[in-house]
Short mmCIF file of C-alpha atoms in Angstrom, two decimals:
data_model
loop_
_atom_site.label_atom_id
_atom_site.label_comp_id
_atom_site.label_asym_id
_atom_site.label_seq_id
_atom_site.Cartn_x
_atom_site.Cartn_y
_atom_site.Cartn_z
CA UNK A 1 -75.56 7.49 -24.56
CA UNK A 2 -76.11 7.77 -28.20
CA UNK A 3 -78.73 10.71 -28.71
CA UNK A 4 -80.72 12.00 -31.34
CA UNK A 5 -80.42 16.36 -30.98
CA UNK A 6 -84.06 17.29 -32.33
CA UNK A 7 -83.36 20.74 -33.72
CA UNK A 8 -79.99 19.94 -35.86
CA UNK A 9 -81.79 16.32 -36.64
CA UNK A 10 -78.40 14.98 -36.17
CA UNK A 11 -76.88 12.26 -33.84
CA UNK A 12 -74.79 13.05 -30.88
CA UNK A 13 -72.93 11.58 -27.72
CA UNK A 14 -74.74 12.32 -24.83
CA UNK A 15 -72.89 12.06 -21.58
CA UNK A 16 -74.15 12.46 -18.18
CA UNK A 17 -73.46 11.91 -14.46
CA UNK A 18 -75.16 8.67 -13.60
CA UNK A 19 -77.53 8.77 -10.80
CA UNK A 20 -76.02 5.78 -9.06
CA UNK A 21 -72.68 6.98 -8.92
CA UNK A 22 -74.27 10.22 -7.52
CA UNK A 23 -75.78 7.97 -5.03
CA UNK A 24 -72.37 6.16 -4.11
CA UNK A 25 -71.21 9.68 -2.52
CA UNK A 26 -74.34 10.28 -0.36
CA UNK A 27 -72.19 10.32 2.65
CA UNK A 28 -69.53 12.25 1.34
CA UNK A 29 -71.02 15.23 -0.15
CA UNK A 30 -67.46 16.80 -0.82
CA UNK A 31 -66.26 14.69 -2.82
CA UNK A 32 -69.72 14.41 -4.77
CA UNK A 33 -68.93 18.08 -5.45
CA UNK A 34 -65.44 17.43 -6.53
CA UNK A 35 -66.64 14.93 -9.23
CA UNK A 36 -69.56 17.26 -10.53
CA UNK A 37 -66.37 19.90 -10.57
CA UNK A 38 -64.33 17.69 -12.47
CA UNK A 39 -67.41 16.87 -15.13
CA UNK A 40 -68.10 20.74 -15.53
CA UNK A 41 -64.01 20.93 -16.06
CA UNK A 42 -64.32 18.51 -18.61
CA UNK A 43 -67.18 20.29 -20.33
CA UNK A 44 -65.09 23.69 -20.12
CA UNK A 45 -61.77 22.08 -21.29
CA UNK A 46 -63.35 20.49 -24.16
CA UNK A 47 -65.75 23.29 -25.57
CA UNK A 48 -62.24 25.64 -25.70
CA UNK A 49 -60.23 23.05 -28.49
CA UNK A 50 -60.88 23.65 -31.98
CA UNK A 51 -58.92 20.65 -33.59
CA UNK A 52 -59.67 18.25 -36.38
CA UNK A 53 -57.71 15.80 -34.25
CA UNK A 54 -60.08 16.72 -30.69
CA UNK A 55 -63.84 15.52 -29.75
CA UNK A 56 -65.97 18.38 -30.85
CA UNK A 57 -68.88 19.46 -27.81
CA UNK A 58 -71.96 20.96 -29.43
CA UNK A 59 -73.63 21.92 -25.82
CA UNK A 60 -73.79 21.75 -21.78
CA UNK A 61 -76.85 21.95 -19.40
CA UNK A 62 -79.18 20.59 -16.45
CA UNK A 63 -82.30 18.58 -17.19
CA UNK A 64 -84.79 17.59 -14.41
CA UNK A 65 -85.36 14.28 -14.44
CA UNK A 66 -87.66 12.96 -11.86
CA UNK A 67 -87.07 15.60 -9.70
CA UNK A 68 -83.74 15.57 -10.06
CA UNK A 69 -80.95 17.33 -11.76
CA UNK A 70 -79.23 15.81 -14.31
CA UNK A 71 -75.81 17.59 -15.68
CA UNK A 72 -75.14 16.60 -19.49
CA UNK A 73 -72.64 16.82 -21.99
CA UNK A 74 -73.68 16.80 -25.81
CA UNK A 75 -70.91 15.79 -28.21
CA UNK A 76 -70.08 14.57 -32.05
CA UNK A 77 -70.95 11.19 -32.07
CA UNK A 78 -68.05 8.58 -32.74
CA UNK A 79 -69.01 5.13 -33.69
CA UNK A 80 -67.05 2.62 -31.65
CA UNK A 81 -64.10 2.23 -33.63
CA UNK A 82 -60.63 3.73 -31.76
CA UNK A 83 -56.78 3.50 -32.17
CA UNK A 84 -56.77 0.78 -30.63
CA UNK A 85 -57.96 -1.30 -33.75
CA UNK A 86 -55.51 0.00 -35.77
CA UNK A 87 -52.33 -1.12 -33.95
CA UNK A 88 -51.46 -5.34 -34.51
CA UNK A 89 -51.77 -7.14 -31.59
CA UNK A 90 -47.70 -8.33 -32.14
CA UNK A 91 -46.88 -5.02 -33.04
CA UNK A 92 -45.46 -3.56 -36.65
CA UNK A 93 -42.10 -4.34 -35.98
CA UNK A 94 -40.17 -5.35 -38.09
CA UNK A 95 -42.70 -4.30 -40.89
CA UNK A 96 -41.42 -1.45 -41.88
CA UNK A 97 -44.04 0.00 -44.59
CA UNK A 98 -46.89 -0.53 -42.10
CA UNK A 99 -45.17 1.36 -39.50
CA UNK A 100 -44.67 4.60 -42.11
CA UNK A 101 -48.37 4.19 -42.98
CA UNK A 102 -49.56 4.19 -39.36
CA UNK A 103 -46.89 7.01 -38.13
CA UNK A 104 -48.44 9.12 -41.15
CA UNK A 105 -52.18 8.56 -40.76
CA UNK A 106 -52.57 7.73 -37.37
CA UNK A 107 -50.02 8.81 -35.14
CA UNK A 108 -48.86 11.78 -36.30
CA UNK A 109 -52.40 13.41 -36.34
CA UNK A 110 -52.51 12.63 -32.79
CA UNK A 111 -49.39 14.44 -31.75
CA UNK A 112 -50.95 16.99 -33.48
CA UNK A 113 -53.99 17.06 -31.66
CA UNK A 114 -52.12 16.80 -28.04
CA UNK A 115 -50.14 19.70 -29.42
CA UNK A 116 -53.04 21.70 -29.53
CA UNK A 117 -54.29 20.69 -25.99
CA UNK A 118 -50.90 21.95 -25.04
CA UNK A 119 -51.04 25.29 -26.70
CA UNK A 120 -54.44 25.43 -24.99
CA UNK A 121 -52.62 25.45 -21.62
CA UNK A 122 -53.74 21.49 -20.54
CA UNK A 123 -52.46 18.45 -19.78
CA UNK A 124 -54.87 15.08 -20.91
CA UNK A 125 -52.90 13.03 -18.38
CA UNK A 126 -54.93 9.39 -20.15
CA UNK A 127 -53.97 9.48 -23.64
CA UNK A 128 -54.53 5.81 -24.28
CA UNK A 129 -55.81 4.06 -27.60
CA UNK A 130 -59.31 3.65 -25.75
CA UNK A 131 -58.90 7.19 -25.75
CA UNK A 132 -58.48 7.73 -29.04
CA UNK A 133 -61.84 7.48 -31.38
CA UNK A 134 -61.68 7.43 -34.83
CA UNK A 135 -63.89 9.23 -37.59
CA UNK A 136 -63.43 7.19 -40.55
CA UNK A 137 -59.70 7.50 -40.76
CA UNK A 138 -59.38 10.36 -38.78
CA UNK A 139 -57.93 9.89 -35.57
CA UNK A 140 -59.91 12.56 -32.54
CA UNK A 141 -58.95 12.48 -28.63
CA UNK A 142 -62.00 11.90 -26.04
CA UNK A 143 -62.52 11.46 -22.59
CA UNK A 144 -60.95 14.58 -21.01
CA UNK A 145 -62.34 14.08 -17.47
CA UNK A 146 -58.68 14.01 -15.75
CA UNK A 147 -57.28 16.90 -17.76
CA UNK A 148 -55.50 19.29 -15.78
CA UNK A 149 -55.22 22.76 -16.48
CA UNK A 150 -52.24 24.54 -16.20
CA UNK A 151 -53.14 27.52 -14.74
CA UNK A 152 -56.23 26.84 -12.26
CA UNK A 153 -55.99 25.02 -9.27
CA UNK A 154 -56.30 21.45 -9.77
CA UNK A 155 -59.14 18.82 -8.41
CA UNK A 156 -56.51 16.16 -8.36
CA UNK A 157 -55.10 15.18 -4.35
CA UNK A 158 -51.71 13.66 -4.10
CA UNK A 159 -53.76 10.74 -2.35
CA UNK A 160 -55.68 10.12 -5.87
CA UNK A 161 -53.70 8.27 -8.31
CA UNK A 162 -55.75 9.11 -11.62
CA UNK A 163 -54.85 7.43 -14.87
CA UNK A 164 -53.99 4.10 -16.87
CA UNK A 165 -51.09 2.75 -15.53
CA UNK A 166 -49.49 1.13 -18.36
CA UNK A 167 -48.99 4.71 -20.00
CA UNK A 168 -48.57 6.55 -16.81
CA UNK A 169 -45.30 8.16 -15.90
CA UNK A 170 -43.59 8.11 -12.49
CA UNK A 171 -44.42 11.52 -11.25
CA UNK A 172 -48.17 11.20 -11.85
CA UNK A 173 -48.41 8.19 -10.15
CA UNK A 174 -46.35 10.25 -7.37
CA UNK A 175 -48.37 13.26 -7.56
CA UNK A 176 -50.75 13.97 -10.51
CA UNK A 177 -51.54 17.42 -9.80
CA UNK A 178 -47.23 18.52 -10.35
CA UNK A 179 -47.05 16.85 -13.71
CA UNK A 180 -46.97 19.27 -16.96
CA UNK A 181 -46.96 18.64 -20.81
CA UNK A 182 -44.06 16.20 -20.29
CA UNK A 183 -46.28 13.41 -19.21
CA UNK A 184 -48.33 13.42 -22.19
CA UNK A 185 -44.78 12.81 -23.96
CA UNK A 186 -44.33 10.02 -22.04
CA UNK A 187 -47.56 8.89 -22.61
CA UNK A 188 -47.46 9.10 -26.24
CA UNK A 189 -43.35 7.57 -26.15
CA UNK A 190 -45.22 4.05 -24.38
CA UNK A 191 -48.15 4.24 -26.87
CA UNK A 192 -45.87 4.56 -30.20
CA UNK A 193 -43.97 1.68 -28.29
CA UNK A 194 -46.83 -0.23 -27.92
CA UNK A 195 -47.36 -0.31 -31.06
CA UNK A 196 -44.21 -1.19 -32.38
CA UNK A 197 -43.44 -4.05 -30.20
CA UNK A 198 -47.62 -5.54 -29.80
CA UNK A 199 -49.96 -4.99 -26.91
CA UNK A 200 -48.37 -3.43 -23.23
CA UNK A 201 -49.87 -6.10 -20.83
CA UNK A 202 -49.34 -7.11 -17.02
CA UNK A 203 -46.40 -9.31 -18.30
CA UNK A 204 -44.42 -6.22 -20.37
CA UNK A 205 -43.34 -4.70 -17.35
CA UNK A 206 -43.30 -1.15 -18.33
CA UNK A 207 -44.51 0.46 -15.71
CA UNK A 208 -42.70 4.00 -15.00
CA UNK A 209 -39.66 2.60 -16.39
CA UNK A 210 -37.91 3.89 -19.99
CA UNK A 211 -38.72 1.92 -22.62
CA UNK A 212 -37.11 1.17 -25.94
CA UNK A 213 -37.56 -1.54 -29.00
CA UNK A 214 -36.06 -5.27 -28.75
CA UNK A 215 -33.00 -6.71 -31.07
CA UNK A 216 -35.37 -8.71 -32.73
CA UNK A 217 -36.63 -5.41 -34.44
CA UNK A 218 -33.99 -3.44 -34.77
CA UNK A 219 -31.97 -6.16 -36.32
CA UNK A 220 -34.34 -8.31 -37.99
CA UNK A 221 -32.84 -8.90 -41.22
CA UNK A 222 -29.63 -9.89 -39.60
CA UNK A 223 -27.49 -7.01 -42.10
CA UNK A 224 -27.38 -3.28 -42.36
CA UNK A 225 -30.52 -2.14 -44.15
CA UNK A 226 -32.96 0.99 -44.51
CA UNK A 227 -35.33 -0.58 -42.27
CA UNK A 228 -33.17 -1.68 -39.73
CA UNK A 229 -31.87 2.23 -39.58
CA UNK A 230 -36.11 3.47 -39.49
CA UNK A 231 -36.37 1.09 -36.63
CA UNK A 232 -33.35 2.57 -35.09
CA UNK A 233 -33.71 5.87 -35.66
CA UNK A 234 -37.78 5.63 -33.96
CA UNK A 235 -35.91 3.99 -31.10
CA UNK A 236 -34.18 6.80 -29.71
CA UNK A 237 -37.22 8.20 -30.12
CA UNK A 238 -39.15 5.86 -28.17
CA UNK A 239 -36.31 5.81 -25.31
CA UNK A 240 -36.51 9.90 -25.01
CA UNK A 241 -39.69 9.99 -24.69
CA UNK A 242 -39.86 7.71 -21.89
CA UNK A 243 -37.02 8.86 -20.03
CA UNK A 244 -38.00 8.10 -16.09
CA UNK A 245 -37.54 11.30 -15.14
CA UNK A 246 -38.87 14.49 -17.06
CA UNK A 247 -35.89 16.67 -17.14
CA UNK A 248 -34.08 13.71 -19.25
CA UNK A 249 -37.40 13.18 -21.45
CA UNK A 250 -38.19 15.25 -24.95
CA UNK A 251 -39.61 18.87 -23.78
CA UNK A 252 -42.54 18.62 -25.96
CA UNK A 253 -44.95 17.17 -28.22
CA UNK A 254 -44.08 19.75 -31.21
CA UNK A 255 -40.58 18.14 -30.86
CA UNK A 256 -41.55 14.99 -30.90
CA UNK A 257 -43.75 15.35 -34.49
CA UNK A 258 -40.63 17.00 -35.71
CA UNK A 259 -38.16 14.10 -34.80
CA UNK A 260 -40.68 11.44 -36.64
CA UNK A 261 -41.15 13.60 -39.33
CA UNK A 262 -37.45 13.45 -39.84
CA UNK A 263 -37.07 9.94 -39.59
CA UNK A 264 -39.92 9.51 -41.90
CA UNK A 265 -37.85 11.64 -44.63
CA UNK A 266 -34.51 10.25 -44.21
CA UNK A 267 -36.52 6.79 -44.98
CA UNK A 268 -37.93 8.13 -48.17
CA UNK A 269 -34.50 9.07 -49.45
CA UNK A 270 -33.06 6.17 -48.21
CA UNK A 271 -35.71 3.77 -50.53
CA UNK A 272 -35.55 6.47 -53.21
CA UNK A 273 -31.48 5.98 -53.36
CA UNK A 274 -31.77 2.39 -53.16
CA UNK A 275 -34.51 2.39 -55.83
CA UNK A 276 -32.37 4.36 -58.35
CA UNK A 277 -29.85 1.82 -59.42
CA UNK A 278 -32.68 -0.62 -59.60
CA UNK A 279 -34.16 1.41 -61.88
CA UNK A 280 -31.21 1.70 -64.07
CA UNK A 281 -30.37 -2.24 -64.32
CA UNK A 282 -33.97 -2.41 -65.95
CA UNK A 283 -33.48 -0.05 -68.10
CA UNK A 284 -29.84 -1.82 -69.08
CA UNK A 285 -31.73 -5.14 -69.67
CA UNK A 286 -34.63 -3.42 -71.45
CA UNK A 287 -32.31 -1.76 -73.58
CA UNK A 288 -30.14 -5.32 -74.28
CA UNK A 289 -33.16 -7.20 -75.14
CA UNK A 290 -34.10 -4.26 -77.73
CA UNK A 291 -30.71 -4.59 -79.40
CA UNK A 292 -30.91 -8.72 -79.19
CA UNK A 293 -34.06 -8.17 -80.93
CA UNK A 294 -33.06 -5.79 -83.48
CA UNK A 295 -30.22 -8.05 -84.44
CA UNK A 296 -32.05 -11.22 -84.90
CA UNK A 297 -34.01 -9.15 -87.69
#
């Protein structure tokens, strides 16, 4: 819900466990307790990230409400915009400039943000766009309710299969309470795919399988150019971060921001060298017209 907190006279995100679905598990008051478990997790998880990049909670607590209790979480409110509107429906590929400009300020400030739920000892396991709200332009991750943390014992069965499928990996399809930091990777190798290459749908195929860019955008000028090597150079990316199984795939997040910040670079200087002699055949005709000028005088 959106709220309106009284004593900060600010708005907020209120979320809550809805009475119905409480009712749902009236017959099966373990697993009622597991999801009020997994709620309070949530609530815990979130309230220990400090990150520009990570959904802010301002408070926790239990209302009576008719009698009943009602568990709530109070958090920055987001208006509805998320990643999700800033990635093409076709993709970027082969456009290379808005591909820099959405690595930059988009994707890169999310790595950065699942870096820090890493350092904090969790896995997100459902880092999809959906997931992703933004704050004007700045990208923050949400919805933390089937985070796993590394060292308590988990609420996820091998019987539930928790998730989004598109960006889920093999083994937390297999077993979501084994998988570690390198499923976000994967996660995060299908999402900066996604948006390369247009929207993952039941038709794409993906599903637990290594992914990587199409010839049509890594070769789409038909000849050796800077953009053809960015779009090369983020494929390997792409394809090790999706590697089927996680002993092949990149080890971590922080290694994954430093890979696309290289690639990034090397495309500056490779637009900066090929600007140069541009440059200089301006100059030669500015200086040729001068001296066609100064003669006709």
């Amino acid at each position: 819900y959106r709220a309106h907190q009284i004593s900060l006279e600010r708005v907020v995100a209120l979320k809550v466990i809805s009475p119905d679905f409480v009712d749902s598990f009236k017959d099966n008051p373990d697993e009622l307790e597991s999801e009020k478990e997994r709620f309070r997790r949530e609530v815990r998880i979130m309230a220990g990230i400090r990150h520009p990049n990570v959904l802010q909670v301002f408070d926790y607590d239990i209302a009576d409400v008719d009698d009943s209790p009602i568990e709530y979480l109070v958090m920055e409110y987001i208006p509805d915009a998320t990643l999700r509107g800033t990635m093409p429906k076709q993709g970027f590929g082969p456009n290379v400039n808005g591909a820099v400009a959405w690595l930059k300020d988009y994707f890169i400030p999310v790595l950065e943000g699942v870096a820090a739920i890493h350092e904090a000892g969790i896995i997100h396991r459902d880092i999809k766009p959906e997931n992703i709200l933004l704050d004007g332009a700045i990208p923050k991750i949400a919805d933390f309710g089937l985070a796993r943390v590394l060292q308590q014992p988990g609420l996820t069965h091998t019987f539930h299969i928790l998730g989004t499928i598109f960006y889920m990996p093999k083994e937390q399809f297999e077993d979501g309470a084994a998988v570690d930091a390198r499923a976000d990777v994967d996660v995060r190798g299908k999402l900066l795919y996604e948006a390369m290459t247009g929207k993952i749908t039941n038709a794409s195929r993906v599903v637990f399988k290594e992914v990587g860019l199409p010839p049509e955008i890594l070769t789409a000028s038909g000849v050796s150019t800077a953009s053809d090597d960015f779009f090369r150079k983020l494929d390997a990316i792409i394809r090790e971060a999706t590697r089927e199984e996680p002993d092949g795939r990149t080890a971590s997040v922080t290694l994954m921001i430093d890979a696309i910040r290289a690639v990034l670079a090397s495309h500056t200087e490779a637009n900066s060298a090929q600007s140069t002699p541009k440059r200089e055949r301006k100059l030669r005709r500015l200086f040729i017209v001068i001296i066609v000028l100064l003669l006709a005088l």
